[in-house]
Amino acid sequence: MALVRVALDARSYDIVIEQGALDRAGETLRGFARKGRLVVVTDTNVAATQLPRLEASLRAANVAVEPIILPPGEQTKSWRHLEQLLDALLGQEIERGDHIVALGGGVIGDLVGFAASILKRGCHFVQVPTTLLAQVDSSVGGKTAINAKAGKNLIGAFYQPSLVLIDPSTLDSLPPRETRAGYAEVVKYGLIDDPDFFAWCEANADALLAGDPNARTHAIERSVSAKAAIVADDERETSGRRALLNLGHTFGHALEADTGFSDMLLHGEGVAAGMALAFRYSARLGLCAAEDAERVTAHLKAVGLPHDLATAHVTADGAALVGHMLHDKKMAAGTLPFLLARGIGQTFLSKDVALNDVAAFLEEERAGS
């Protein structure tokens, strides 16, 4: 078992990483069950594969389970499903001292976390992430949100969980595409500030994606350790350090918006293409060597992830994609910060990027795809 601490004073919590942890979750979560029961929120896909394991473990620990099952997919991060979830939780007579368990991927984790932040002015929740993307990124750090017509994650709150319980064996039930999408958030940590980890990813991606438990566990622990350190230093993105975690997201969210936040382009796939674009744009500006941008693109291509506009199924012109970026929640005084790179492991935040130049770059990319 690996244990990573997110150090946030009174809001500190542990991330537990253990193969088979879901089958022993009753022992871990029993202390969070007031009045001997826990409400577990999940989606129909996870309910079929992982909910029975969690229910069996909780019941063996004399904890009653009250499941709430929602539809799968990005469309569930909506006002409609937030209202549905809140009504269901109120129907279960959730109190402020209770814990809600989020069992699922990033959509369930984001939605449940936001619901917990506003229900009765704040109750508690536990993250039990079941996808690679959620395990290495979205379950850690307290960013909760739903989407709006104007863009992704525009309505939400910083709200930390009480515990993150990660069982790498839940990845066995994922389709390969879902695992690859999550891998984009793994390799991101190497590109931000850890070139040695990026090299490890180049050497071990095949084993990780094939289900090797040692490779999985190492990647998850390394990723959440990196994120925990950044979150502890900059919980609400006030100093700029936490913004580094958004590498690939400004480009990626624009690509997701163009594809309608649909299954045409999964979030991790958008991030992958966005990271490749960020490095190629950095090379175009003369900030990093073209060889570094080519190396990033080659690795993403080798593992089967989108790495340009064509493989992301995006046909919009540069101006339209920049139009999506104008709705980015990081916009401030008409300026949009960009994560750029001076090399692999040398990501930095730039606040002087000209959006018309970004549009021209994206037009060049579109013509070359």
Coordinates of C-alpha atoms in Angstrom, one line a residue:
M1 CA 0.0 0.0 0.0
A2 CA 1.2 3.5 -0.8
L3 CA 0.0 6.5 1.1
V4 CA 0.3 10.1 -0.1
R5 CA -0.7 13.0 2.1
V6 CA -2.2 16.2 0.7
A7 CA -1.1 18.8 3.3
L8 CA -3.7 21.5 3.6
D9 CA -3.8 22.2 7.3
A10 CA -7.3 21.5 8.5
R11 CA -8.3 20.3 5.1
S12 CA -5.5 17.7 4.8
Y13 CA -6.4 14.2 3.7
D14 CA -4.8 11.0 2.5
I15 CA -4.6 9.3 -0.8
V16 CA -4.5 5.5 -0.4
I17 CA -3.2 3.5 -3.4
E18 CA -3.6 -0.3 -3.0
Q19 CA -4.3 -3.1 -5.4
G20 CA -7.6 -4.7 -4.2
A21 CA -8.5 -1.7 -2.0
L22 CA -12.1 -1.8 -3.2
D23 CA -12.5 -5.2 -1.8
R24 CA -11.3 -4.0 1.6
A25 CA -13.0 -0.6 1.4
G26 CA -15.4 -1.5 4.3
E27 CA -12.5 -1.4 6.8
T28 CA -11.3 1.9 5.4
L29 CA -14.7 3.7 5.0
R30 CA -16.5 2.4 8.1
G31 CA -15.3 5.4 10.1
F32 CA -17.0 7.7 7.6
A33 CA -20.4 6.0 7.9
R34 CA -22.5 8.0 10.4
K35 CA -25.5 6.0 11.6
G36 CA -24.1 2.9 9.9
R37 CA -24.7 3.8 6.2
L38 CA -23.1 5.5 3.2
V39 CA -24.6 7.0 0.1
V40 CA -22.6 5.9 -2.9
V41 CA -23.0 7.9 -6.2
T42 CA -22.0 6.2 -9.4
D43 CA -23.0 5.8 -13.0
T44 CA -24.6 2.8 -14.8
N45 CA -21.3 1.6 -16.3
V46 CA -19.4 1.5 -12.9
A47 CA -22.5 0.2 -11.2
A48 CA -22.3 -2.9 -13.3
T49 CA -18.5 -3.5 -12.8
Q50 CA -17.3 -2.0 -9.5
L51 CA -20.4 -1.2 -7.3
P52 CA -20.9 -4.9 -6.3
R53 CA -17.4 -5.1 -5.0
L54 CA -17.8 -1.9 -2.9
E55 CA -21.2 -3.0 -1.6
A56 CA -20.0 -6.4 -0.6
S57 CA -17.0 -4.9 1.3
L58 CA -19.2 -2.3 3.1
R59 CA -21.8 -4.8 4.1
A60 CA -19.2 -7.1 5.5
A61 CA -18.2 -4.2 7.7
N62 CA -21.8 -3.7 8.8
V63 CA -22.2 -0.5 6.7
A64 CA -25.5 -0.2 4.8
V65 CA -25.2 1.1 1.2
E66 CA -27.6 3.6 -0.4
P67 CA -26.7 3.8 -4.2
I68 CA -27.6 6.6 -6.5
I69 CA -27.0 5.7 -10.1
L70 CA -26.6 8.3 -12.9
P71 CA -26.1 8.1 -16.6
P72 CA -22.4 7.9 -17.8
G73 CA -20.7 10.5 -19.9
E74 CA -19.6 14.1 -19.9
Q75 CA -23.2 15.2 -20.4
T76 CA -23.9 14.2 -16.8
K77 CA -21.9 17.2 -15.6
S78 CA -24.9 19.4 -16.1
W79 CA -27.4 21.5 -14.2
R80 CA -30.0 18.9 -14.9
H81 CA -28.1 16.0 -13.4
L82 CA -26.8 18.2 -10.5
E83 CA -30.4 19.0 -9.6
Q84 CA -31.3 15.3 -9.9
L85 CA -28.4 14.3 -7.6
L86 CA -29.2 17.0 -5.0
D87 CA -32.8 16.0 -4.9
A88 CA -31.8 12.3 -4.5
L89 CA -29.3 13.2 -1.7
L90 CA -31.9 15.2 0.1
G91 CA -34.3 12.3 -0.3
Q92 CA -31.7 10.2 1.5
E93 CA -31.8 12.8 4.3
I94 CA -28.1 13.6 4.0
E95 CA -26.8 15.7 6.9
R96 CA -23.9 18.1 7.0
G97 CA -21.8 15.6 9.0
D98 CA -22.4 12.8 6.5
H99 CA -20.0 11.6 3.8
I100 CA -21.1 10.9 0.2
V101 CA -18.9 8.4 -1.7
A102 CA -18.1 9.2 -5.4
L103 CA -17.5 5.9 -7.1
G104 CA -16.5 6.5 -10.8
G105 CA -14.4 8.6 -13.1
G106 CA -13.9 12.3 -13.4
V107 CA -17.5 13.1 -14.3
I108 CA -18.9 11.5 -11.1
G109 CA -16.1 12.8 -9.0
D110 CA -16.5 16.4 -10.2
L111 CA -20.3 16.3 -10.0
V112 CA -20.4 14.7 -6.5
G113 CA -17.8 17.0 -5.2
F114 CA -19.7 20.1 -6.4
A115 CA -22.9 18.7 -5.0
A116 CA -21.2 18.1 -1.6
S117 CA -19.9 21.7 -1.6
I118 CA -23.3 23.3 -1.9
L119 CA -25.6 20.7 -0.2
K120 CA -26.7 22.2 3.1
R121 CA -23.8 24.7 2.7
G122 CA -21.3 21.9 2.6
C123 CA -21.2 18.2 3.6
H124 CA -18.3 15.7 3.2
F125 CA -17.3 13.4 0.4
V126 CA -14.9 10.6 -0.4
Q127 CA -13.4 10.0 -3.8
V128 CA -13.1 6.4 -5.0
P129 CA -11.9 6.9 -8.6
T130 CA -12.2 4.1 -11.0
T131 CA -10.6 5.4 -14.2
L132 CA -6.9 6.2 -14.7
L133 CA -7.6 9.8 -15.5
A134 CA -9.6 10.2 -12.2
Q135 CA -7.0 8.3 -10.2
V136 CA -4.0 10.4 -11.3
D137 CA -5.7 13.8 -11.7
S138 CA -9.3 14.8 -11.1
S139 CA -9.9 13.0 -7.8
V140 CA -7.0 14.9 -6.1
G141 CA -6.9 18.6 -5.4
G142 CA -10.5 19.6 -4.7
K143 CA -11.5 21.0 -8.1
T144 CA -15.2 20.3 -8.5
A145 CA -17.5 21.6 -11.3
I146 CA -20.2 21.1 -13.9
N147 CA -20.2 22.3 -17.5
A148 CA -22.1 25.1 -19.0
K149 CA -23.2 26.0 -22.6
A150 CA -20.4 28.5 -22.7
G151 CA -17.7 25.9 -21.8
K152 CA -16.2 23.2 -19.6
N153 CA -16.0 23.4 -15.8
L154 CA -17.2 27.0 -15.6
I155 CA -19.5 26.4 -12.6
G156 CA -17.9 24.9 -9.6
A157 CA -15.9 25.3 -6.4
F158 CA -12.6 24.3 -4.7
Y159 CA -13.8 21.7 -2.2
Q160 CA -11.4 19.0 -0.9
P161 CA -12.5 15.4 -0.2
S162 CA -11.9 13.7 3.1
L163 CA -10.1 10.7 1.5
V164 CA -9.1 9.4 -1.9
L165 CA -9.1 5.6 -2.2
I166 CA -7.4 4.3 -5.3
D167 CA -7.6 0.7 -6.4
P168 CA -5.6 0.2 -9.6
S169 CA -7.5 -3.1 -10.3
T170 CA -10.6 -1.1 -11.2
L171 CA -8.8 -0.3 -14.4
D172 CA -9.1 -3.9 -15.6
S173 CA -12.7 -3.2 -16.6
L174 CA -12.0 -0.1 -18.7
P175 CA -12.0 -0.1 -22.5
P176 CA -8.5 0.5 -23.9
R177 CA -9.5 3.9 -25.2
E178 CA -10.5 5.1 -21.7
T179 CA -7.2 4.0 -20.3
R180 CA -5.2 5.7 -23.0
A181 CA -7.2 8.9 -22.4
G182 CA -6.2 8.7 -18.7
Y183 CA -2.6 8.1 -19.6
A184 CA -2.5 11.6 -21.1
E185 CA -2.7 13.0 -17.6
V186 CA 0.1 10.7 -16.4
V187 CA 2.6 11.8 -19.0
K188 CA 1.6 15.4 -18.3
Y189 CA 3.5 15.3 -15.0
G190 CA 6.7 14.4 -16.8
L191 CA 6.2 17.3 -19.3
I192 CA 5.5 19.8 -16.6
D193 CA 8.7 19.5 -14.5
D194 CA 10.0 15.9 -14.4
P195 CA 11.9 14.9 -17.6
D196 CA 13.0 11.7 -15.9
F197 CA 9.4 10.6 -15.4
F198 CA 8.7 11.5 -19.1
A199 CA 11.5 9.2 -20.0
W200 CA 10.1 6.5 -17.7
C201 CA 6.7 6.9 -19.5
E202 CA 8.4 6.5 -22.9
A203 CA 10.0 3.2 -21.7
N204 CA 7.0 1.9 -19.8
A205 CA 3.8 3.2 -21.5
D206 CA 3.2 -0.1 -23.2
A207 CA 3.4 -2.1 -20.0
L208 CA 1.1 0.4 -18.2
L209 CA -1.5 0.4 -20.9
A210 CA -1.4 -3.4 -21.1
G211 CA -2.3 -3.6 -17.4
D212 CA 1.0 -4.4 -15.7
P213 CA 0.2 -3.8 -12.0
N214 CA 3.7 -2.5 -11.1
A215 CA 3.7 0.0 -13.9
R216 CA 0.2 1.1 -13.0
T217 CA 0.9 1.6 -9.3
H218 CA 4.2 3.4 -10.0
A219 CA 2.6 5.8 -12.5
I220 CA -0.3 6.5 -10.1
E221 CA 1.8 7.1 -7.1
R222 CA 4.3 9.3 -9.0
S223 CA 1.4 11.3 -10.5
V224 CA -0.6 11.9 -7.3
S225 CA 2.6 12.7 -5.3
A226 CA 3.4 15.4 -7.9
K227 CA -0.1 16.8 -7.8
A228 CA -0.3 16.7 -4.0
A229 CA 2.8 18.8 -3.7
I230 CA 1.6 21.4 -6.2
V231 CA -1.9 21.5 -4.5
A232 CA -0.4 21.9 -1.1
D233 CA 1.7 24.8 -2.3
D234 CA -1.1 26.5 -4.3
E235 CA -4.5 25.2 -3.5
R236 CA -6.6 27.8 -5.4
E237 CA -4.2 28.8 -8.2
T238 CA -3.3 32.1 -6.5
S239 CA 0.5 31.9 -7.0
G240 CA 0.4 30.4 -10.5
R241 CA 2.1 27.1 -9.6
R242 CA -1.1 25.0 -9.7
A243 CA -1.8 26.5 -13.1
L244 CA 1.0 24.3 -14.4
L245 CA -1.4 21.3 -14.0
N246 CA -3.4 22.9 -16.9
L247 CA -0.8 22.0 -19.5
G248 CA -2.6 21.1 -22.7
H249 CA -6.0 22.1 -21.2
T250 CA -6.4 25.5 -22.9
F251 CA -6.0 24.0 -26.3
G252 CA -7.7 20.8 -25.3
H253 CA -10.8 22.4 -23.9
A254 CA -11.3 24.3 -27.2
L255 CA -11.0 21.1 -29.1
E256 CA -13.5 19.5 -26.7
A257 CA -15.9 22.4 -27.2
D258 CA -15.6 22.1 -30.9
T259 CA -16.6 18.4 -30.7
G260 CA -19.5 19.2 -28.4
F261 CA -18.0 17.7 -25.2
S262 CA -19.0 14.4 -26.6
D263 CA -17.5 10.9 -26.9
M264 CA -16.0 12.0 -30.2
L265 CA -13.1 13.4 -28.1
L266 CA -12.7 12.3 -24.5
H267 CA -11.2 14.8 -22.1
G268 CA -7.8 13.0 -21.8
E269 CA -7.7 12.8 -25.6
G270 CA -8.2 16.6 -25.8
V271 CA -5.5 17.1 -23.2
A272 CA -3.1 14.9 -25.3
A273 CA -3.7 16.9 -28.5
G274 CA -3.5 20.1 -26.4
M275 CA -0.1 19.2 -25.0
A276 CA 1.2 18.4 -28.5
L277 CA -0.1 21.7 -29.7
A278 CA 1.4 23.6 -26.7
F279 CA 4.8 22.2 -27.4
R280 CA 4.6 22.8 -31.2
Y281 CA 3.4 26.4 -30.5
S282 CA 6.3 26.8 -28.1
A283 CA 8.7 25.6 -30.8
R284 CA 7.1 28.0 -33.3
L285 CA 7.8 30.9 -30.9
G286 CA 11.4 29.7 -30.5
L287 CA 10.9 28.9 -26.8
C288 CA 11.8 25.2 -27.1
A289 CA 13.7 23.0 -29.5
A290 CA 11.7 21.5 -32.4
E291 CA 13.1 18.2 -31.4
D292 CA 11.4 18.4 -28.0
A293 CA 8.0 19.1 -29.7
E294 CA 8.6 16.3 -32.1
R295 CA 9.5 13.9 -29.2
V296 CA 6.2 14.8 -27.4
T297 CA 4.2 14.3 -30.6
A298 CA 5.9 11.0 -31.4
H299 CA 5.2 9.6 -28.0
L300 CA 1.5 10.5 -27.9
K301 CA 1.2 9.1 -31.5
A302 CA 3.0 5.9 -30.4
V303 CA 0.5 5.2 -27.7
G304 CA -2.5 5.9 -29.9
L305 CA -3.5 9.3 -28.5
P306 CA -4.7 12.3 -30.6
H307 CA -1.7 14.6 -31.4
D308 CA -3.1 17.1 -33.9
L309 CA -6.4 18.6 -35.1
A310 CA -7.1 15.8 -37.5
T311 CA -6.6 13.0 -35.0
A312 CA -8.8 15.0 -32.6
H313 CA -11.6 15.1 -35.2
V314 CA -11.5 18.9 -35.2
T315 CA -12.2 20.8 -38.4
A316 CA -12.9 24.3 -37.1
D317 CA -10.7 27.2 -38.2
G318 CA -8.3 28.9 -35.9
A319 CA -10.5 31.9 -35.2
A320 CA -13.4 29.6 -34.1
L321 CA -11.1 27.6 -31.8
V322 CA -9.8 30.8 -30.2
G323 CA -13.4 31.9 -29.8
H324 CA -13.9 28.8 -27.6
M325 CA -10.9 29.8 -25.6
L326 CA -12.4 33.2 -24.8
H327 CA -14.9 31.4 -22.5
D328 CA -12.0 29.9 -20.5
K329 CA -12.4 30.4 -16.8
K330 CA -8.8 31.5 -16.5
M331 CA -9.4 34.7 -18.6
A332 CA -8.5 37.8 -16.6
A333 CA -8.8 41.4 -17.8
G334 CA -9.1 40.1 -21.4
T335 CA -5.9 38.1 -21.2
L336 CA -5.7 34.3 -21.4
P337 CA -2.7 32.7 -19.7
F338 CA -1.1 29.8 -21.7
L339 CA 1.0 27.0 -20.5
L340 CA 4.1 26.9 -22.8
A341 CA 7.4 25.0 -22.6
R342 CA 11.1 25.8 -22.8
G343 CA 11.7 22.0 -23.1
I344 CA 10.5 18.7 -21.7
G345 CA 10.0 19.2 -18.0
Q346 CA 10.2 23.0 -18.4
T347 CA 6.6 24.2 -18.5
F348 CA 5.9 27.8 -17.6
L349 CA 2.9 30.2 -17.5
S350 CA 2.9 32.9 -20.1
K351 CA 0.5 35.9 -19.8
D352 CA 1.5 37.7 -23.0
V353 CA 0.3 35.4 -25.8
A354 CA -1.5 37.1 -28.6
L355 CA -4.7 35.3 -29.4
N356 CA -4.5 36.3 -33.1
D357 CA -1.2 34.6 -33.3
V358 CA -2.6 31.5 -31.7
A359 CA -5.4 31.6 -34.3
A360 CA -2.8 31.8 -37.1
F361 CA -0.9 28.9 -35.6
L362 CA -4.0 26.8 -35.4
E363 CA -4.8 27.6 -39.0
E364 CA -1.3 26.4 -40.0
E365 CA -2.0 23.2 -38.0
R366 CA -5.3 22.7 -39.8
A367 CA -3.7 23.2 -43.2
G368 CA -0.9 20.7 -42.3
S369 CA -3.2 18.0 -40.8

